[in-house]
Coordinates of C-alpha atoms and ligand atoms in Angstrom, one line a residue:
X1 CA -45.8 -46.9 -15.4
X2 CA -49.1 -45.0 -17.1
X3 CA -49.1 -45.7 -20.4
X4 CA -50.5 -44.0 -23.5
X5 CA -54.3 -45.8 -23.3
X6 CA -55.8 -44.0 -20.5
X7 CA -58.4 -47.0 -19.3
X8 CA -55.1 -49.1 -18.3
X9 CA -52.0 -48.7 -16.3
X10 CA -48.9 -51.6 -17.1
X11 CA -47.0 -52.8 -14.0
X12 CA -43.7 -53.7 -14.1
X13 CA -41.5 -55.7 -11.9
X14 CA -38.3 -53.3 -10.8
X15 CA -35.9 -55.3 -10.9
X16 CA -36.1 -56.9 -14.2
X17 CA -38.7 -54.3 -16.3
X18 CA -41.2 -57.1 -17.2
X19 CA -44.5 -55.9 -17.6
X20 CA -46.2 -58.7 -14.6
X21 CA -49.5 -57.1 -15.0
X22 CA -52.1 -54.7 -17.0
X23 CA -55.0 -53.1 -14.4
X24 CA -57.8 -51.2 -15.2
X25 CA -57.6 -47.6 -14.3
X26 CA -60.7 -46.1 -12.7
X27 CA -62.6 -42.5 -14.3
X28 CA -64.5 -40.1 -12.9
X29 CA -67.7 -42.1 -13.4
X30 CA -65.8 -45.6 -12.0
X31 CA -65.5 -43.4 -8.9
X32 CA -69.2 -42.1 -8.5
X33 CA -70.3 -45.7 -9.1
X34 CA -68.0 -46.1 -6.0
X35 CA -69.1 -43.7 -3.7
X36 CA -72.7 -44.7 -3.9
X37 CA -71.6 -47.9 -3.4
X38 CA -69.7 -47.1 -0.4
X39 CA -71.9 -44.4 1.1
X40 CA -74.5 -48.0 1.3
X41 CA -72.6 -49.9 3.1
X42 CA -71.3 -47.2 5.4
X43 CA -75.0 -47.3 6.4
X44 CA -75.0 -50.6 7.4
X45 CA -71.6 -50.8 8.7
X46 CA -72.1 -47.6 11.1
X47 CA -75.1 -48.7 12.3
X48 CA -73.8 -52.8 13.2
X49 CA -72.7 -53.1 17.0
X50 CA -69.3 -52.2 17.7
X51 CA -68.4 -55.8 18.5
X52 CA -69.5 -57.1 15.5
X53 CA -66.9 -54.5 13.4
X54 CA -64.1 -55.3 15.7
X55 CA -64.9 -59.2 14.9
X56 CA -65.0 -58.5 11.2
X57 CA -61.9 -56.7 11.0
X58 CA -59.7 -59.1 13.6
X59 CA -61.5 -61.6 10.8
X60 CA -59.9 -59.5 8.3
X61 CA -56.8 -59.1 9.9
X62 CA -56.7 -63.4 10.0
X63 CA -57.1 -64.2 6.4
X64 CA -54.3 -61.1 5.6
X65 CA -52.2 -63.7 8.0
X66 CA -53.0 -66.7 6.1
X67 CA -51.8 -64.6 2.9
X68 CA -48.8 -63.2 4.2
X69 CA -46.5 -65.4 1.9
X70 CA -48.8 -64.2 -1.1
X71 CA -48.8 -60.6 -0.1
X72 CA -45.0 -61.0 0.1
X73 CA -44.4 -62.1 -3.2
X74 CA -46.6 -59.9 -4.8
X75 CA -44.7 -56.5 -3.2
X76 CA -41.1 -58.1 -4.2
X77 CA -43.0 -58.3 -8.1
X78 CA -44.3 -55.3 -8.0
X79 CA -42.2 -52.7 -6.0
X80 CA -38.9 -54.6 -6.1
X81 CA -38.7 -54.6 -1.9
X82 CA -36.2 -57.5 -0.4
X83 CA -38.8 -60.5 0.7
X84 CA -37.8 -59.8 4.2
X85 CA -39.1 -56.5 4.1
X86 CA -42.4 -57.5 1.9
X87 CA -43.0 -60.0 4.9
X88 CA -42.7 -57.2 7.6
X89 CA -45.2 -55.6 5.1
X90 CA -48.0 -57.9 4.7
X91 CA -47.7 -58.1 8.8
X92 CA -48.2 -55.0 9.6
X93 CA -51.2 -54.5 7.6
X94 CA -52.7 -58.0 9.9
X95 CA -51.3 -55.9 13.1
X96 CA -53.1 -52.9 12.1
X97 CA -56.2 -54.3 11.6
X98 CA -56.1 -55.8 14.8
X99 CA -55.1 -52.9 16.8
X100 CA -57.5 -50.9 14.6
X101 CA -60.1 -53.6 15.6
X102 CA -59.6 -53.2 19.3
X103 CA -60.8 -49.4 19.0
X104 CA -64.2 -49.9 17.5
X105 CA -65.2 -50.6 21.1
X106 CA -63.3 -48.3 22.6
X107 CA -64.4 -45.4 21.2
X108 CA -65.7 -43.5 24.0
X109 CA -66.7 -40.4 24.3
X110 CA -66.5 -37.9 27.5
X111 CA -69.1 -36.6 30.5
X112 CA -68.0 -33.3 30.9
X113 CA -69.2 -31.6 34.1
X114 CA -71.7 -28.4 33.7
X115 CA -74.5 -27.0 35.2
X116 CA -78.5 -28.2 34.6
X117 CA -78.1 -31.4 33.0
X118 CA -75.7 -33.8 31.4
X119 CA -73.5 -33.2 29.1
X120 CA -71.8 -35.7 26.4
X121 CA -69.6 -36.1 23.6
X122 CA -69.6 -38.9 20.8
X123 CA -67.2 -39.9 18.3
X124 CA -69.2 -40.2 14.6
X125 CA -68.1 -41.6 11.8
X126 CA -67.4 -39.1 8.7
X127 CA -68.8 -41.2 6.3
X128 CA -66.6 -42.4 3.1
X129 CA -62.9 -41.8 3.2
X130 CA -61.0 -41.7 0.3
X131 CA -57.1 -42.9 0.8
X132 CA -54.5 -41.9 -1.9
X133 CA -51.8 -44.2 -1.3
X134 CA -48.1 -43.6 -2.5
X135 CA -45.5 -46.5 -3.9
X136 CA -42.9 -46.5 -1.6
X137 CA -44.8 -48.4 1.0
X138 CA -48.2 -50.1 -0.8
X139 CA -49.4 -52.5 1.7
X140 CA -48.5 -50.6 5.4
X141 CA -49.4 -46.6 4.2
X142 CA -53.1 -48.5 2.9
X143 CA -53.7 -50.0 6.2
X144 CA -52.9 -46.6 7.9
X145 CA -55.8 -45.2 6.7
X146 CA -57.8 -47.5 5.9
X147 CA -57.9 -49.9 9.4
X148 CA -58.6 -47.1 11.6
X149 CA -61.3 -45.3 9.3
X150 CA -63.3 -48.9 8.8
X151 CA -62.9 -49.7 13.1
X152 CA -64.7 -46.0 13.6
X153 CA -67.1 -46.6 11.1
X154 CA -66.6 -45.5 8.1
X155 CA -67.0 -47.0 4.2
X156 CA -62.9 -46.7 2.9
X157 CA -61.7 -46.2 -1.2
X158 CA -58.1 -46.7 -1.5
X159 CA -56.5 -45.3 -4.7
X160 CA -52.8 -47.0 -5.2
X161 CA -50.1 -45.8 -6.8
X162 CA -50.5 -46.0 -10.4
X163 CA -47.1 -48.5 -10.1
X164 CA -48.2 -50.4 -7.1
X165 CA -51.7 -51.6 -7.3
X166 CA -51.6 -55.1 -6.8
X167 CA -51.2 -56.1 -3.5
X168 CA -54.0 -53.2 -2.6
X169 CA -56.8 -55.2 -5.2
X170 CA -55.6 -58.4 -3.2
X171 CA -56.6 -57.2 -0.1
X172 CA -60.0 -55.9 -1.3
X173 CA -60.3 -59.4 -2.2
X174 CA -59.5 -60.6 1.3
X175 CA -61.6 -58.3 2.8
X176 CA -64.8 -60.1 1.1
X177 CA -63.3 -63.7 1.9
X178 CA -63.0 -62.1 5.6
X179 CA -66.8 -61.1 5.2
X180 CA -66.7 -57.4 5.1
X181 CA -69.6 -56.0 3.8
X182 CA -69.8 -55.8 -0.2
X183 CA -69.0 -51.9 -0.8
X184 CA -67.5 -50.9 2.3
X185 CA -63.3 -51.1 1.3
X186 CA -63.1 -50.7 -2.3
X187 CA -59.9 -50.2 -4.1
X188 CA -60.0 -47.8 -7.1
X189 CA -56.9 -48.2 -9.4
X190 CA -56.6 -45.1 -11.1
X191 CA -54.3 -42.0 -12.3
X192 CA -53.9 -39.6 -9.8
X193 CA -55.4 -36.4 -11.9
X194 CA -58.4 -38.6 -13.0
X195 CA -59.3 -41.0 -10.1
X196 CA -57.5 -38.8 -7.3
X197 CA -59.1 -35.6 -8.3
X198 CA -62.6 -37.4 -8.6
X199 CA -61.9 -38.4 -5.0
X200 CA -61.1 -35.3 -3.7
X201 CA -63.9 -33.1 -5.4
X202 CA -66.7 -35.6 -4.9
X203 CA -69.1 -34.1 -2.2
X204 CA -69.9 -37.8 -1.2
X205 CA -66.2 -37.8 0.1
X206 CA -65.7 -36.7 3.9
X207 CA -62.2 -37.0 3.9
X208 CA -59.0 -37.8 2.3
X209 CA -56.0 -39.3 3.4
X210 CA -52.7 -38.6 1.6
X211 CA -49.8 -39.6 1.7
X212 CA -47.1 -38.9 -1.1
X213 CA -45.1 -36.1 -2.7
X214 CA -45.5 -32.1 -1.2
X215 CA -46.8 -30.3 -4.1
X216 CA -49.8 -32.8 -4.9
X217 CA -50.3 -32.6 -0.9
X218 CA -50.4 -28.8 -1.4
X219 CA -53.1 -29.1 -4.4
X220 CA -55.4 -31.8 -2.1
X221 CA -55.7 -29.8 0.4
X222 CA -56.4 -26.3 -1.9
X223 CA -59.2 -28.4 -3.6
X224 CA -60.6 -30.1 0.0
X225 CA -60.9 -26.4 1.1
X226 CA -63.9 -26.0 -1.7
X227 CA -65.7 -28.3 0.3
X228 CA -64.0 -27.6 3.8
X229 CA -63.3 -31.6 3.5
X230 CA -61.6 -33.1 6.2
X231 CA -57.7 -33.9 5.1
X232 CA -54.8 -35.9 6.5
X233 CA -51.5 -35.3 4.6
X234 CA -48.2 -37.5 5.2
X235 CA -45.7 -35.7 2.9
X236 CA -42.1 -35.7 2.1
X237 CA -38.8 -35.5 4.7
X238 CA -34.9 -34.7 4.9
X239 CA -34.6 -36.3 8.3
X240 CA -31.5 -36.0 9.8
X241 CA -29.2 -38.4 12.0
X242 CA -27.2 -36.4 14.5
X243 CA -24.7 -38.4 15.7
X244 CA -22.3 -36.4 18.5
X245 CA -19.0 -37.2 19.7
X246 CA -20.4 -38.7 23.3
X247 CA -22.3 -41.7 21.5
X248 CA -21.3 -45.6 20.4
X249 CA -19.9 -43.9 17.1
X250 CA -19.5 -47.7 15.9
X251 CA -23.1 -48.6 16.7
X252 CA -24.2 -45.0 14.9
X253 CA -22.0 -45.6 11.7
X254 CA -23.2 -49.3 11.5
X255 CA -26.9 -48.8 11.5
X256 CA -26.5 -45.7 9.6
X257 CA -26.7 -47.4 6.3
X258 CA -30.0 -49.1 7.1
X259 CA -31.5 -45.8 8.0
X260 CA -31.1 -44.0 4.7
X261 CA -30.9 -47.5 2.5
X262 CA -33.9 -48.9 3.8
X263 CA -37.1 -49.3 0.6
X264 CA -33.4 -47.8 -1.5
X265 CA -34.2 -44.7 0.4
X266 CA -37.7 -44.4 -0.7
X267 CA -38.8 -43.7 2.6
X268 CA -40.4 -40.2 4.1
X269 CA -38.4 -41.2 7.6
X270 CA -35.0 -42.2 5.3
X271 CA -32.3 -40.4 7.4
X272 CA -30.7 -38.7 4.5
X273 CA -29.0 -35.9 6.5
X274 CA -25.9 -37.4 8.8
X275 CA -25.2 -34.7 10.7
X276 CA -21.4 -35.5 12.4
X277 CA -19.9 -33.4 15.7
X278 CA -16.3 -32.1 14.1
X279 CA -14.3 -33.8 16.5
X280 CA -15.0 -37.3 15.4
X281 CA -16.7 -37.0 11.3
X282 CA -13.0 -38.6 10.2
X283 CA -13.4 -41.7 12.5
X284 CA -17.6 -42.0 11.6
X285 CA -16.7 -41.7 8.0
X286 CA -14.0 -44.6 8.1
X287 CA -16.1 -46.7 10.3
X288 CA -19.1 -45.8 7.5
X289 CA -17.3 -46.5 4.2
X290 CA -17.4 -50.6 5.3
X291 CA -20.9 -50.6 6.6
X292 CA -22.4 -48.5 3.4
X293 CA -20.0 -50.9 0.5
X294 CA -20.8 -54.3 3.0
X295 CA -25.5 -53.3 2.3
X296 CA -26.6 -56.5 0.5
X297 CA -28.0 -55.4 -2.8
X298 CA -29.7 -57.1 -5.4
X299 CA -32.3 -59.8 -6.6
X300 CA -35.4 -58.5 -3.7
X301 CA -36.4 -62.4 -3.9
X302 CA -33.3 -63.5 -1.9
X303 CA -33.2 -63.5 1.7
X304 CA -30.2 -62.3 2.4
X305 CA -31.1 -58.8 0.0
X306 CA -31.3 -55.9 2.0
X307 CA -31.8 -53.1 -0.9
X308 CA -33.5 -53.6 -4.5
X309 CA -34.1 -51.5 -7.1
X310 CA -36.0 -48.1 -7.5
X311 CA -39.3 -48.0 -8.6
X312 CA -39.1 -47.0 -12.3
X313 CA -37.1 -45.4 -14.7
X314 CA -38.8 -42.0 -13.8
X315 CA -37.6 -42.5 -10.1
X316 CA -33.9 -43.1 -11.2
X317 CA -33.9 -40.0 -13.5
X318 CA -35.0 -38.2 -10.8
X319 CA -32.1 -39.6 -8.7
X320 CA -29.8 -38.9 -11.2
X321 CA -30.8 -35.1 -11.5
X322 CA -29.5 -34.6 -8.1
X323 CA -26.5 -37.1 -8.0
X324 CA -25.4 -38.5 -11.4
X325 CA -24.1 -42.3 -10.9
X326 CA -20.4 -40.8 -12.2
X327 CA -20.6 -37.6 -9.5
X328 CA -17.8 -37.8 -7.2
X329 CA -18.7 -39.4 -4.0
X330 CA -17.5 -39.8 -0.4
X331 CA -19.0 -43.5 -0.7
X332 CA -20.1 -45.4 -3.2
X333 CA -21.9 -49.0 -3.1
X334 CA -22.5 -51.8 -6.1
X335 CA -25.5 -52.4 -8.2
X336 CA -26.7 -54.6 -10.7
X337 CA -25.9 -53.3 -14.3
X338 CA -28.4 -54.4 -16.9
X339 CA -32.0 -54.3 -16.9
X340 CA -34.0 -53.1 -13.5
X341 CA -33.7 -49.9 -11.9
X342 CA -31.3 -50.1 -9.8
X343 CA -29.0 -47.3 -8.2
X344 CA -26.0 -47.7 -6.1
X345 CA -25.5 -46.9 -2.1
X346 CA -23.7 -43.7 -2.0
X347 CA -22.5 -41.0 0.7
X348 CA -21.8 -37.3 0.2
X349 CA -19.8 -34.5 1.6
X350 CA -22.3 -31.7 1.4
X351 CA -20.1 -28.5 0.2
X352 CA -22.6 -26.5 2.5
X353 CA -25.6 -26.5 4.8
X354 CA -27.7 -25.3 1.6
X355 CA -26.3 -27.5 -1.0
X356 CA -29.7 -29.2 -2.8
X357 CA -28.8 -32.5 -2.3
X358 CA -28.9 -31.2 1.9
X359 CA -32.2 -29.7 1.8
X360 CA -34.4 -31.4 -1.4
X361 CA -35.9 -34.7 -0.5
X362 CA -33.8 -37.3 -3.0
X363 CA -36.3 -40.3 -2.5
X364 CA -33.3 -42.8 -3.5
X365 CA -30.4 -44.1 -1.6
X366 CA -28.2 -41.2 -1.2
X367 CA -27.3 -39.4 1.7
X368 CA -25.0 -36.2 2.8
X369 CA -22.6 -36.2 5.9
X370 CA -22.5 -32.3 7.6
X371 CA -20.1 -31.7 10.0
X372 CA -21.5 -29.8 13.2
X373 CA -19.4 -28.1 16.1
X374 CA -21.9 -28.2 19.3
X375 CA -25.2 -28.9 20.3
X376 CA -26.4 -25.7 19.0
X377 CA -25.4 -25.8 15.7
X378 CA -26.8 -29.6 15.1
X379 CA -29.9 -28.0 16.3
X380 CA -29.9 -25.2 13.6
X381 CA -28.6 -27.4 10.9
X382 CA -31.4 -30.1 11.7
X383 CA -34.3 -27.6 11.3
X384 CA -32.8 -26.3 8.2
X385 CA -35.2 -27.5 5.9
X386 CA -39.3 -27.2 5.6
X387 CA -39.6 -31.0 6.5
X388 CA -39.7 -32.3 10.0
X389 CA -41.0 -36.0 9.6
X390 CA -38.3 -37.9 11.6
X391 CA -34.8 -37.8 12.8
X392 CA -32.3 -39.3 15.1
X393 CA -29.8 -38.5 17.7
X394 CA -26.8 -40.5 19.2
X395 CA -25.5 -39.7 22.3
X396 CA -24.8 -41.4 25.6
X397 CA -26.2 -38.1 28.0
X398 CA -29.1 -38.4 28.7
X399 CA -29.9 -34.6 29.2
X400 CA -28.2 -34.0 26.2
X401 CA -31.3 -36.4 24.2
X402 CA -34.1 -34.9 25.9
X403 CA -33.1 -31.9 25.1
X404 CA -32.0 -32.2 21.2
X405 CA -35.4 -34.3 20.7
X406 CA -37.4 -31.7 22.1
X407 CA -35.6 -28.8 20.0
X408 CA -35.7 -30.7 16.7
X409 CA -38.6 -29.6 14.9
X410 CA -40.0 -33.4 13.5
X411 CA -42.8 -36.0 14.8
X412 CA -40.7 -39.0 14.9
X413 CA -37.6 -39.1 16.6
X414 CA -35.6 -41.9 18.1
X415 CA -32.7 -41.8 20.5
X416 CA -29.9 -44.3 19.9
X417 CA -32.0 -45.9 17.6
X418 CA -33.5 -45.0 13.7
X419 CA -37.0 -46.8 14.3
X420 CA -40.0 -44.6 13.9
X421 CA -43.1 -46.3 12.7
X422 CA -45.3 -48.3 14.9
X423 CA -48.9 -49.4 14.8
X424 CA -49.3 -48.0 18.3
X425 CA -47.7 -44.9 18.5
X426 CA -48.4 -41.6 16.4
X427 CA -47.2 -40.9 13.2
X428 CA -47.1 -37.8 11.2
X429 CA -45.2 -34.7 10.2
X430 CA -44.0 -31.0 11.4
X431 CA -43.9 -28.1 8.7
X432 CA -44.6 -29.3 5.2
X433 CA -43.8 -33.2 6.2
X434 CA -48.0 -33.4 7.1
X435 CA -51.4 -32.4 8.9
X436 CA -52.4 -34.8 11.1
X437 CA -51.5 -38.2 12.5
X438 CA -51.9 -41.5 11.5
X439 CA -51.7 -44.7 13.9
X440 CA -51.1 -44.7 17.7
X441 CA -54.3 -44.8 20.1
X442 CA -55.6 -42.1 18.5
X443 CA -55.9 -43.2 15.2
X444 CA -60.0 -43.3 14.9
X445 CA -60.7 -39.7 15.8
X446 CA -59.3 -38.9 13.0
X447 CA -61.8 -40.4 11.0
X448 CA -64.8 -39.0 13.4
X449 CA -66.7 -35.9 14.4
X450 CA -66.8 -35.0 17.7
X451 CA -70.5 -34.5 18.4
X452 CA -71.7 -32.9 21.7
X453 CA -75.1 -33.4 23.3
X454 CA -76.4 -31.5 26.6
X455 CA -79.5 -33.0 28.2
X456 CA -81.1 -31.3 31.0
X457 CA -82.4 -32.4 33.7
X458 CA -84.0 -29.4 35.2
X459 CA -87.8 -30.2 36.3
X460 CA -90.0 -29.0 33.2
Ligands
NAD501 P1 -47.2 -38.6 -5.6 O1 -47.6 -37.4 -4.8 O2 -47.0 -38.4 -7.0 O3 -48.4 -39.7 -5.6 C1 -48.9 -40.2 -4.4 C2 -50.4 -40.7 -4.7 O4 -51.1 -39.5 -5.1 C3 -50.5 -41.7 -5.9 O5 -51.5 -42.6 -5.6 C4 -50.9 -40.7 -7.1 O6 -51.6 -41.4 -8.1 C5 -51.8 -39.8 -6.4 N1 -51.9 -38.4 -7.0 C6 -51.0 -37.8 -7.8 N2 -51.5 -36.7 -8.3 C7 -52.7 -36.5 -7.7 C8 -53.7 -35.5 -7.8 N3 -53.5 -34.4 -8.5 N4 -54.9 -35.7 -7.1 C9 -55.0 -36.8 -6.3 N5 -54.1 -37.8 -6.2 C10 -53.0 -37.7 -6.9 O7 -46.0 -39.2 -4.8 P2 -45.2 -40.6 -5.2 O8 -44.3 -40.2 -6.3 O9 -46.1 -41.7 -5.3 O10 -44.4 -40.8 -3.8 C11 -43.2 -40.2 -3.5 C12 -43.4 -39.0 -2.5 O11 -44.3 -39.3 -1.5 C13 -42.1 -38.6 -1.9 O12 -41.9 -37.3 -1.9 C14 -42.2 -39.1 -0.4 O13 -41.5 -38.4 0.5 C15 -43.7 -39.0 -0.2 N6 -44.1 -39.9 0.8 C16 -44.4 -39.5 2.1 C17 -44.8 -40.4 3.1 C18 -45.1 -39.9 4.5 O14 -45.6 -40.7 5.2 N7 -44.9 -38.7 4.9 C19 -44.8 -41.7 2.8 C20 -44.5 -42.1 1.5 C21 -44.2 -41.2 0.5

């Protein structure tokens, strides 16, 4: 939440509305101070033997382990996510770091054949990266950016999410404990007009990574282009989950909940389109009721919680404007009544392919059951949006996969299965879902230039 004194942003704990914490927010000035901090240590860092950044980072990526449990609690505190998902969290940030590590040394260029001398290519760092990270997903979405961008060689400042920036500050901390150079990953709580726009119009910034909503993607990118500044964008999705008549329909309507309840459907992969073949919709929808009602929802310190609350009052209004909590429903969960921000599981029959609750990204847990009639017409319906983040697709043919994964406009898509992020494998969006990739074994060209030098070797 931003309150009215613009040096300070409260943070509240979702699920109960305490304020847990009152953090500095950064200016225009806090950020220059940064970036000449950062462009210092870049120096350094750039210039230190490959080895020795992959060491300092798998060091970094050690004490995040040792903090896990920390890390943990802090994310259920201040983003309301079940424990068991904070721990996934706080891992993957210590799994990306180590991956990232691994390609500080394996950045290698190529020898590309031509005629009169030898000719190379090298992989430079850009220099300081700014990273605007969203709340849906504090910890991992950091470490995206900010792993890869350090193992290549370059000085990192992270601006959370004016809700979420606690676990981010910790890490900045265990980045000095793991001996990271003073300067090099700084973390710059801040508003996003004030500290995000001074990050994306300071000349000492190469890049930005962002990942959040489409319109502010839309302005970074219109203000990078003053400086033709390099930009990453993860944006919004309506990913659908096709689920056709040859498939495990059981399997497909009992996972289905997790895929669009997951982070209470604040997630950019949350399968929020179920697209259903006619002949069996009645039979997934009856097999769905049970697995949507059964979701585990409420206190996100308990174990056996598999859904919190939303982020913030603003969130829940925002929910609200597409499906009020009294709406009639296909499907409708429990939740908590009384303080927190919570919002109940619930399933709609969309009236038509172009209903707004079809097509608009809702960012809470809702989702919309289409019926389809063949494999062409899941295929139209699933590229009926601008987004094309994720997606999945049930079926037992084989052919039948191949073929609806490589029709399906979206960067992420999983057969018989709703996973889509991985440390080591590429991540980003079609259409207005992104620019760029994030993660997978290409992660650090991203944050490089490709330079390429010819040396001949004719006699002189
Ligand atoms: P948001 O776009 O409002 O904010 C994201 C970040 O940008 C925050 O740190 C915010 O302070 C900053 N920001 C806001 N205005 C800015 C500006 N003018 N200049 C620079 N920075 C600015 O989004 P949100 O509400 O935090 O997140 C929800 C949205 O993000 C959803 O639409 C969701 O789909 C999207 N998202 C996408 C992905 C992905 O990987 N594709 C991941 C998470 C969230």
């Amino acid at each position: 939440m931003t309150n009215d004194h613009p040096h300070e942003h409260h943070v509240l704990n979702p699920a109960t509305e305490e304020v847990i914490a009152t953090v500095p927010a950064a200016s225009a000035a806090d950020v220059d101070a940064a970036v000449a901090r950062a462009t210092t240590a870049q120096h350094g860092w750039s210039a230190a033997a490959p080895a020795d950044r992959a060491r300092l980072l798998r060091r970094f990526a050690a004490v995040v382990d040792d903090h896990i449990e920390e890390l943990a609690a802090l994310e259920v505190r201040e983003a309301g996510h079940p424990i068991g998902n904070a721990r996934w969290e706080a891992g993957n940030v210590r799994d990306l770091l180590d991956y990232a590590a691994g390609g500080a040394e394996r950045l290698t260029g190529s020898q590309i054949p031509v005629a009169g001398g030898l000719n190379v290519t090298f992989h430079e760092p850009l220099g300081v990266v700014a990273v605007i990270a969203p709340w849906n997903f504090p910890m991992p979405i950091a470490a995206w950016g900010t792993a890869p961008a350090l193992a290549a060689g370059n000085a990192v400042l992270l601006k959370p999410a004016e809700t979420t920036p606690l676990t981010a500050l910790r890490l900045a901390e265990l980045a000095l404990e793991a001996g990271l150079p003073e300067g090099l990953f700084q973390v710059l709580p801040g508003a996003g007009p004030v500290a995000g726009t001074a990050l994306v119009e300071h000349p000492g910034v190469a890049k930005v990574v962002f990942t959040g909503s489409t319109g502010v993607g839309k302005e970074i990118m219109a203000r990078c282009a003053a400086g033709v500044k390099r930009v990453t964008l993860e944006l919004g999705g309506k990913s659908p989950n096709i689920v056709f008549a040859d498939a495990d329909v059981e399997l497909a309507a009992r996972s289905a909940p997790g895929s669009f309840l997951d982070n209470t459907g604040q997630d950019c992969c949350a399968r929020s389109r179920i697209l259903v073949q006619r002949s069996v919709y009645d039979r997934f929808m009856e097999l769905l009721e049970p697995a949507v009602t059964s979701f585990a929802v409420g206190d996100p310190a308990d174990p056996a919680t598999a859904m919190g609350p939303l982020i913030s009052a603003a969130q829940r209004e925002r929910v609200r404007s597409y499906v009020p909590e009294d709406a009639p429903a296909a499907i409708r969960g429990e939740a908590p009544r009384g303080k927190g921000f919570w919002y109940p599981a619930t399933v709609l029959e969309a009236t038509g392919p172009q209903d707004r609750t079809a097509v608009e990204e809702i960012f809470g847990p809702v989702a919309v059951v289409l019926p389809f009639e063949d494999e062409a017409d899941a295929v139209r319906l699933a590229n009926a949006t601008d987004y094309g983040l994720s997606g999945s697709i049930w079926t037992r043919d084989v052919g039948r996969a191949l073929r609806v994964s490589r029709a399906v406009a979206a960067g992420n898509l999983s057969v018989n299965s709703h996973s889509s992020v991985r440390y080591s494998t590429p991540f980003g969006g079609y259409k207005q879902s992104g620019l760029g990739r994030e993660l997978g074994p290409d992660a650090l060209t991203a944050f490089t230039e490709t330079k390429n030098v010819f040396i001949s070797t004719e006699e002189q």
